[in-house]
The first five atom37 places (N, CA, C, CB, O) and aatype in JSON, in Angstrom:
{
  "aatype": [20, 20, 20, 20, 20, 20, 20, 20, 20, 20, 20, 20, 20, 20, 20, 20, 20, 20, 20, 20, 20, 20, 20, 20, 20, 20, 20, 20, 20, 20, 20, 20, 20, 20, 20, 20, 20, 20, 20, 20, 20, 20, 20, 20, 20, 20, 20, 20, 20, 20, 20, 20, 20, 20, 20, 20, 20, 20, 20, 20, 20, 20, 20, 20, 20, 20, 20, 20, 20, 20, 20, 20, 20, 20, 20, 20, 20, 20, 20, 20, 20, 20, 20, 20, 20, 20, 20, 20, 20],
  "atom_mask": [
    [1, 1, 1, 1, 1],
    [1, 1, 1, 1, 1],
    [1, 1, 1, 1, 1],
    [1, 1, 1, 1, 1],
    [1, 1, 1, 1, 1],
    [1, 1, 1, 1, 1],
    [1, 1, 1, 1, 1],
    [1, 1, 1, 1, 1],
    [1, 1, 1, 1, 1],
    [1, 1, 1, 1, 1],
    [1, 1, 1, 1, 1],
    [1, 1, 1, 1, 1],
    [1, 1, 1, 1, 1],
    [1, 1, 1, 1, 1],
    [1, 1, 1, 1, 1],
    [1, 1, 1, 1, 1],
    [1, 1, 1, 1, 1],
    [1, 1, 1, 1, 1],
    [1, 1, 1, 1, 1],
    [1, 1, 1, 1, 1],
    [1, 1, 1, 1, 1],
    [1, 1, 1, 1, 1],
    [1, 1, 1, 1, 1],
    [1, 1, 1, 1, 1],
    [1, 1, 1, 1, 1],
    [1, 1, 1, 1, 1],
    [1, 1, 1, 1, 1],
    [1, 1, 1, 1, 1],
    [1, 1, 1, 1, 1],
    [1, 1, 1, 1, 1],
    [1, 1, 1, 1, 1],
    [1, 1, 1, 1, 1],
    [1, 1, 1, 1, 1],
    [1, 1, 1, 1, 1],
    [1, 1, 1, 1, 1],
    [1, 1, 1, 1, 1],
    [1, 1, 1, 1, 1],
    [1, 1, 1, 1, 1],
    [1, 1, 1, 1, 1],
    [1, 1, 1, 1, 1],
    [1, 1, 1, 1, 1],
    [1, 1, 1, 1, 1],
    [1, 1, 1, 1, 1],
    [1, 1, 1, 1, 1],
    [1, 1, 1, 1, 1],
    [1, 1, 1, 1, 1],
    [1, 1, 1, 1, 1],
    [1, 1, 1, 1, 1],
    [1, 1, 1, 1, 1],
    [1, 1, 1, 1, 1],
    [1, 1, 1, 1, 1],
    [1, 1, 1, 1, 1],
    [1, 1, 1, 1, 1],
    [1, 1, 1, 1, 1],
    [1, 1, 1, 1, 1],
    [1, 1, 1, 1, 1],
    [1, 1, 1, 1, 1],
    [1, 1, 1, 1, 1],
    [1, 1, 1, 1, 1],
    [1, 1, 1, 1, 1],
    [1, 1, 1, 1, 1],
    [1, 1, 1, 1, 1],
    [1, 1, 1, 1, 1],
    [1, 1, 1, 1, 1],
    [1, 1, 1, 1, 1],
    [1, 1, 1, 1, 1],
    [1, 1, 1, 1, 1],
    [1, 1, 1, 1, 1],
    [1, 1, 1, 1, 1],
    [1, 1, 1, 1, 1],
    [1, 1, 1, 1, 1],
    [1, 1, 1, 1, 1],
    [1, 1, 1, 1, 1],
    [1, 1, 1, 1, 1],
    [1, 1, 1, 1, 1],
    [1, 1, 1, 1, 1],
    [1, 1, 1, 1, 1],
    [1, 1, 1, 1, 1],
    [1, 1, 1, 1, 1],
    [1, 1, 1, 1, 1],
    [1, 1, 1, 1, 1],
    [1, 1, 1, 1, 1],
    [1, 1, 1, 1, 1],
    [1, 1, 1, 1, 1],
    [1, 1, 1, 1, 1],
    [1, 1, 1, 1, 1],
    [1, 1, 1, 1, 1],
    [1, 1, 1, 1, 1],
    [1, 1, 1, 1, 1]
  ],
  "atom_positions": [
    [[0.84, -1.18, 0.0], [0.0, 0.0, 0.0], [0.89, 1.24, 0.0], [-0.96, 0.0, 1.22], [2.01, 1.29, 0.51]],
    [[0.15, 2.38, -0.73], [1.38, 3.5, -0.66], [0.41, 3.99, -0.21], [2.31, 4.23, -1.84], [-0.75, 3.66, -0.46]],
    [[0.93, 5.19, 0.83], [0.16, 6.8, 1.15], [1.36, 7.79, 0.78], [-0.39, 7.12, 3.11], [2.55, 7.84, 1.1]],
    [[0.77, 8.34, 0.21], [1.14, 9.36, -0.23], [0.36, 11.01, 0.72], [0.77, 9.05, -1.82], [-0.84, 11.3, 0.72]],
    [[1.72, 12.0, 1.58], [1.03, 13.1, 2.3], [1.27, 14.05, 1.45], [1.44, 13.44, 3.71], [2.41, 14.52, 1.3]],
    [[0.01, 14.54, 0.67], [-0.2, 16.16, 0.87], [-0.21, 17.13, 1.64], [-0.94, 16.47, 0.67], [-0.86, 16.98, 2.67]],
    [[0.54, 18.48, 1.4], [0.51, 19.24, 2.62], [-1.27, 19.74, 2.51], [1.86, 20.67, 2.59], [-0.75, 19.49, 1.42]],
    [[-2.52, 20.1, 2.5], [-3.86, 20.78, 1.88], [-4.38, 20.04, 1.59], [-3.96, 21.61, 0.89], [-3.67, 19.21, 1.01]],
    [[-5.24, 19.82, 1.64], [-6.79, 19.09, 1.34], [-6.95, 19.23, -0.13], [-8.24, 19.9, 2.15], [-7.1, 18.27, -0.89]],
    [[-6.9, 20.65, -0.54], [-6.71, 20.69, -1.53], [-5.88, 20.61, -2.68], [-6.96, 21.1, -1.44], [-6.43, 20.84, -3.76]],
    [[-4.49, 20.29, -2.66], [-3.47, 19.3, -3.05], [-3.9, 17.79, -2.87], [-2.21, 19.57, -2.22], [-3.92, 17.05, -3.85]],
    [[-4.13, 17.48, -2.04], [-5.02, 16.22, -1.88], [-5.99, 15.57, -3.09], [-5.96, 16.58, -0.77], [-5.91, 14.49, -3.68]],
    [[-6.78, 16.5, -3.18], [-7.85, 16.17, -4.53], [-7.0, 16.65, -5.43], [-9.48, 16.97, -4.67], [-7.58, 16.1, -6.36]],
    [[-6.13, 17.18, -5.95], [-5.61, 17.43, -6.91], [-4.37, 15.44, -7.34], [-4.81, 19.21, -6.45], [-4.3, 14.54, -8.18]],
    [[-3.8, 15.84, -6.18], [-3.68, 14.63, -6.44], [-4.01, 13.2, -6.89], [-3.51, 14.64, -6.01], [-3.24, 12.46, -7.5]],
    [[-5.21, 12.92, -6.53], [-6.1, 12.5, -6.76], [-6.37, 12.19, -7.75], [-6.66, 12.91, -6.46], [-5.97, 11.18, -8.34]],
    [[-6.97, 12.85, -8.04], [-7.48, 13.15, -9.65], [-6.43, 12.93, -10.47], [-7.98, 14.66, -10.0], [-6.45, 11.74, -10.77]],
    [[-5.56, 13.46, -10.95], [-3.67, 12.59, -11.41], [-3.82, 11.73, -11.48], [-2.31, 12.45, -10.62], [-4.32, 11.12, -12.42]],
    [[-3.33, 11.22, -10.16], [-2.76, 10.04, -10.03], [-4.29, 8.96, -10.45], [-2.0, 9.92, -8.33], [-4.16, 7.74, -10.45]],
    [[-5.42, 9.51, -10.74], [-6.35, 8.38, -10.76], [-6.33, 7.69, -12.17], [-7.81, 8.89, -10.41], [-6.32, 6.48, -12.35]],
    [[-6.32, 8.67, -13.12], [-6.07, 9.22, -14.35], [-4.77, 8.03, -14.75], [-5.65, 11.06, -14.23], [-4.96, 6.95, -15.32]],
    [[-3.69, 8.46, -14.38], [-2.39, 7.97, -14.73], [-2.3, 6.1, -14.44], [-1.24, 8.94, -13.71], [-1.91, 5.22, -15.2]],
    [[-2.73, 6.03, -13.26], [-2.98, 4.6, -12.78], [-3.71, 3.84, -12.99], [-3.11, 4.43, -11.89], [-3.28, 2.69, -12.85]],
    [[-5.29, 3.97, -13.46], [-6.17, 3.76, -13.89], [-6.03, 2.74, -14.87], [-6.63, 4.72, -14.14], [-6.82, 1.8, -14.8]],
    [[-5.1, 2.74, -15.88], [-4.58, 1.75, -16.77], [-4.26, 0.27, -16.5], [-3.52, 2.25, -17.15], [-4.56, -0.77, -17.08]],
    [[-3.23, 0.67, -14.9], [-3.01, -0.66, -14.17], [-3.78, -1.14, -13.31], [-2.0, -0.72, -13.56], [-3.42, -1.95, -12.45]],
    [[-5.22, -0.58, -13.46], [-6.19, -1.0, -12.31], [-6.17, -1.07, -10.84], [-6.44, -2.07, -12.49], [-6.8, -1.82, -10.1]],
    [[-5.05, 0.16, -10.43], [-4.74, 0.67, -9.13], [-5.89, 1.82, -8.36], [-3.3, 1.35, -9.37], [-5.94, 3.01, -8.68]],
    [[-6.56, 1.34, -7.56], [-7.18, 2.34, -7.28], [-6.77, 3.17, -6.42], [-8.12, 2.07, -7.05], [-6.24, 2.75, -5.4]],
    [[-6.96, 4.88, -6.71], [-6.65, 6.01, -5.54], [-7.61, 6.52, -5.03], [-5.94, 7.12, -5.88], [-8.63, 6.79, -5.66]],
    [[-7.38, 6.83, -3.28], [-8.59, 7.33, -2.9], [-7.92, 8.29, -1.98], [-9.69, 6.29, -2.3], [-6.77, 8.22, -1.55]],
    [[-9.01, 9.42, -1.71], [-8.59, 10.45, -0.55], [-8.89, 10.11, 1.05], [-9.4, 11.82, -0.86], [-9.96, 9.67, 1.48]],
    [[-8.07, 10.32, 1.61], [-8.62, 9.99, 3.34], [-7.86, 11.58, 3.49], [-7.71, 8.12, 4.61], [-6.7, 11.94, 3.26]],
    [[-8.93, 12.23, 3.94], [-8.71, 14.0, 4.22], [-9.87, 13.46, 5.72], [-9.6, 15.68, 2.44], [-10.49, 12.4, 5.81]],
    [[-9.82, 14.88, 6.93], [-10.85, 15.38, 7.37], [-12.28, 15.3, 6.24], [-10.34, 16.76, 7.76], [-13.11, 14.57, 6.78]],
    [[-12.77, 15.77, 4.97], [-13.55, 15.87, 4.45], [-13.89, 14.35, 3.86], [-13.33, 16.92, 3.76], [-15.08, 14.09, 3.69]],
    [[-12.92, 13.37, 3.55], [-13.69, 12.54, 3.01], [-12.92, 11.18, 3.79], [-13.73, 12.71, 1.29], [-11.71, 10.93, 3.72]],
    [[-13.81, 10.49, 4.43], [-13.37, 9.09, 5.19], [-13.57, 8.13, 4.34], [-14.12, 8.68, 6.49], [-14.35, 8.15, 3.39]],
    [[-12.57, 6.9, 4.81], [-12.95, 5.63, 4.38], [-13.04, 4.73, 5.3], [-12.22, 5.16, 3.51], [-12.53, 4.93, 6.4]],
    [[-14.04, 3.02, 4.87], [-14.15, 2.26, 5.69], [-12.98, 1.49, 5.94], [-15.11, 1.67, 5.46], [-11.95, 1.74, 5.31]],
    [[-13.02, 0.74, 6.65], [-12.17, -0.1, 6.81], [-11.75, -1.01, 5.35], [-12.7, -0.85, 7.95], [-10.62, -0.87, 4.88]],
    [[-12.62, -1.81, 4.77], [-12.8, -2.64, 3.66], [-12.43, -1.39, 2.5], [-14.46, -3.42, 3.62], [-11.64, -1.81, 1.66]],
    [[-12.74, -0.34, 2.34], [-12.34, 0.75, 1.03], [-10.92, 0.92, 1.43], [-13.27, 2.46, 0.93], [-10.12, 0.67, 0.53]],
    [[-10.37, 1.32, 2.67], [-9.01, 1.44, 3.15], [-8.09, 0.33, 2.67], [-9.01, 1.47, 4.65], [-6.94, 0.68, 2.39]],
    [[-8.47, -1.26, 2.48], [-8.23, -2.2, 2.14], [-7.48, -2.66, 0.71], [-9.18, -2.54, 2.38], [-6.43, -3.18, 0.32]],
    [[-9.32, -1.86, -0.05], [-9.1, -2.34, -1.43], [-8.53, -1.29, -1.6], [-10.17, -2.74, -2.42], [-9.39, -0.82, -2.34]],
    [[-7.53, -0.23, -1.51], [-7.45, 1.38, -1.89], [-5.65, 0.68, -2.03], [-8.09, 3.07, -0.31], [-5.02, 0.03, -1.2]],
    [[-5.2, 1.22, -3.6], [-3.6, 0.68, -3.69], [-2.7, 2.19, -2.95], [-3.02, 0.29, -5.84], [-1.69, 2.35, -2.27]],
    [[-3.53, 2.87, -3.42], [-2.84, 4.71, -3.08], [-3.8, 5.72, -2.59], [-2.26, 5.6, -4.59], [-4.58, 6.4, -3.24]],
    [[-3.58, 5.67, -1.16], [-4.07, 6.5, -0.53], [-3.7, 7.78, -0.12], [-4.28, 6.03, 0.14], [-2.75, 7.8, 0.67]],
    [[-4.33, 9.14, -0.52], [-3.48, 10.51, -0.56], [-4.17, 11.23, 0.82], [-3.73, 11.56, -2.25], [-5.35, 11.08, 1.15]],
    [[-3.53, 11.75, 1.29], [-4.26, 11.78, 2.53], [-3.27, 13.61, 2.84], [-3.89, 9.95, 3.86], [-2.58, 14.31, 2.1]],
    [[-3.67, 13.73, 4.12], [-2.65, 14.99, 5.06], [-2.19, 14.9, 6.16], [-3.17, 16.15, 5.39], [-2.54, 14.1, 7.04]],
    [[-1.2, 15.88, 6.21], [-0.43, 15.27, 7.81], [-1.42, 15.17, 9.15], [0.92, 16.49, 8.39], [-1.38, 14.41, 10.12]],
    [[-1.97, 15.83, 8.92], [-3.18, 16.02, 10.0], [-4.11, 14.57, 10.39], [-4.31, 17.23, 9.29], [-4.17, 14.15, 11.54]],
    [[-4.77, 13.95, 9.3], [-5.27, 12.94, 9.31], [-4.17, 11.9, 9.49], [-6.06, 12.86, 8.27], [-4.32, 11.04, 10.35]],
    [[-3.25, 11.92, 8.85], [-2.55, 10.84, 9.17], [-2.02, 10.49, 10.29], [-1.82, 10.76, 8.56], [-1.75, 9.32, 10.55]],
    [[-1.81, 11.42, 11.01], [-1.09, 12.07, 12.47], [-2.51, 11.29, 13.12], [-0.83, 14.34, 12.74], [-2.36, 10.16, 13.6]],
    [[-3.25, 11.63, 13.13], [-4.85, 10.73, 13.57], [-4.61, 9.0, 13.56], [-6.35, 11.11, 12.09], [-4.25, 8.34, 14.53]],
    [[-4.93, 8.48, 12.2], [-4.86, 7.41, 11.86], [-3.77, 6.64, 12.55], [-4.83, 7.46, 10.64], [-4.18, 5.66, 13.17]],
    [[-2.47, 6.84, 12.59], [-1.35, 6.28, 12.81], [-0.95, 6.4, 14.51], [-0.37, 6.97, 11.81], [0.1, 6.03, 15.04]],
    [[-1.75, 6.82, 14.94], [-1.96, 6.53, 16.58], [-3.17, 6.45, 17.09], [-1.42, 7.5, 17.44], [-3.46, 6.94, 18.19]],
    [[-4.02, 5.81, 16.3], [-4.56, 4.67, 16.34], [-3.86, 2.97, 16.59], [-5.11, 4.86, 15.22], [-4.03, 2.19, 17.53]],
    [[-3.2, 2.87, 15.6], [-2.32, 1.83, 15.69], [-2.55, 0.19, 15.75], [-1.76, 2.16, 16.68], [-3.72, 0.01, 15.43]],
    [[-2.15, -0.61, 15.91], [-2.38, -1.69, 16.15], [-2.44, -2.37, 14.86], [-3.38, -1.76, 16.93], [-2.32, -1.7, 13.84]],
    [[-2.69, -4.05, 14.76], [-2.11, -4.92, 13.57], [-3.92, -4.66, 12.45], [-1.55, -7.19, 14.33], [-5.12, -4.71, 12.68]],
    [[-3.2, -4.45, 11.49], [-4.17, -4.47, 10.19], [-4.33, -2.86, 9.85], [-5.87, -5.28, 10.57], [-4.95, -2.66, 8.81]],
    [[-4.01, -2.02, 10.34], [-4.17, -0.21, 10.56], [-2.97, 0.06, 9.67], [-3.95, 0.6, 12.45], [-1.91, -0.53, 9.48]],
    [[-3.67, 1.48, 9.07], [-2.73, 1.63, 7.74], [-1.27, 1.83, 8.28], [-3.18, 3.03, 6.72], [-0.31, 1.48, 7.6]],
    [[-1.19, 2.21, 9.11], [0.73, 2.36, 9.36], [0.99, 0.96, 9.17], [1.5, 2.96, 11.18], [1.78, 0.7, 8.27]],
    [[0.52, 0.0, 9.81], [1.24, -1.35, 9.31], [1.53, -2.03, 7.95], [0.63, -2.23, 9.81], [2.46, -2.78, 7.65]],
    [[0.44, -1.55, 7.19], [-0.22, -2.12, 5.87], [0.47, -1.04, 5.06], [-2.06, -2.18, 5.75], [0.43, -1.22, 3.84]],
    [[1.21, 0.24, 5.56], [2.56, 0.9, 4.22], [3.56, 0.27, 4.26], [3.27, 2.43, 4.32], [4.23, -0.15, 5.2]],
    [[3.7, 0.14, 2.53], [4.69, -0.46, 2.6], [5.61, 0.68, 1.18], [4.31, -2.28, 2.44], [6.46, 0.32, 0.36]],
    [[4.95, 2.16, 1.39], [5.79, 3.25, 0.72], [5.38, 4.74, 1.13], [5.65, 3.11, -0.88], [4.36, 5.23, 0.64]],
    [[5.9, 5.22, 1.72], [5.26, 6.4, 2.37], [6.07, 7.86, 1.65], [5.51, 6.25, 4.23], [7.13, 8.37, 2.01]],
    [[5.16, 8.28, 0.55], [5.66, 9.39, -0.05], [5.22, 10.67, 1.25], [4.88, 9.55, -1.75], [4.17, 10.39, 1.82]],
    [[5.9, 12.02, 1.77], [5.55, 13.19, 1.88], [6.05, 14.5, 1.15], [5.65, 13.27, 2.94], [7.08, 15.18, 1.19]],
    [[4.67, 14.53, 0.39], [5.15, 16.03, -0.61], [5.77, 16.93, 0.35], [3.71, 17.02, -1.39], [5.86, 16.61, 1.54]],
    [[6.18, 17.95, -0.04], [6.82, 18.89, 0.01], [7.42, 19.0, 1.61], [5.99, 19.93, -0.54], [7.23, 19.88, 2.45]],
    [[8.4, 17.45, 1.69], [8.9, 17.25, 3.04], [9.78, 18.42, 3.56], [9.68, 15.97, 3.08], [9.86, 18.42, 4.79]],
    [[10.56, 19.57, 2.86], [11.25, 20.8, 2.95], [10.01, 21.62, 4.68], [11.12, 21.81, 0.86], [10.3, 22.28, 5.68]],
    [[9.07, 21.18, 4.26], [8.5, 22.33, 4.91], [8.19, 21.74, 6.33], [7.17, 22.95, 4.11], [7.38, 22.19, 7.15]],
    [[8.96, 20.69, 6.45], [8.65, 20.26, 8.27], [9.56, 20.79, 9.33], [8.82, 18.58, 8.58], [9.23, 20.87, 10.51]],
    [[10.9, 21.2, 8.76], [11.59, 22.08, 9.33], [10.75, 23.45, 9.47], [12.81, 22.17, 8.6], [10.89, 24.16, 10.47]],
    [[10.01, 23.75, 8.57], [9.42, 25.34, 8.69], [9.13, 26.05, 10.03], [8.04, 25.43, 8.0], [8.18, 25.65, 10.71]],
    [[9.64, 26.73, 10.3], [8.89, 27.49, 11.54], [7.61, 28.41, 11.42], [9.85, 28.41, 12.13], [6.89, 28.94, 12.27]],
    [[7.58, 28.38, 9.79], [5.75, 28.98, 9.71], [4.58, 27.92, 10.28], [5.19, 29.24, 7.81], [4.64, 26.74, 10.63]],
    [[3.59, 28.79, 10.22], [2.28, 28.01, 10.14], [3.1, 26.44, 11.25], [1.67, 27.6, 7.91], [2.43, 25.45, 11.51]]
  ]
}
């Protein structure tokens, strides 16, 4: 499973949409896990690339325990990782 972090919700759906487009060929499905749009357990499952934000993921991943998406990555892209040093925002 890959997740892939957007910094925005709205980078998020942008992503999305891309990557659905581009992958779509190999019958990979992408889905968003934002604050705005959840998934079940079983969609979390069948989902090859999940684009998500630090925020939610920061959620999800302390949660924890066996079958929960931190266990089940096995590629963890974060866009625009430059900006975790940031002292903005």
């Amino acid at each position: 499973k890959v997740i892939y972090i957007a910094p925005m919700k709205a980078l998020a759906q942008e992503v999305v949409e891309k990557f659905s487009q581009r992958l779509r060929p190999l019958k990979l499905e992408v889905r968003e896990l934002t604050g705005d749009m959840q998934l079940t357990r079983a969609e979390a499952e069948r989902t090859d690339v999940i684009v998500t934000t630090p925020e939610k993921w920061d959620v999800v991943t302390r949660k924890g325990g066996d079958g929960s998406l931190g266990t089940a990555c096995g590629l963890l892209i974060i866009d625009e990782v430059h900006l975790l040093a940031d002292g903005r925002g």
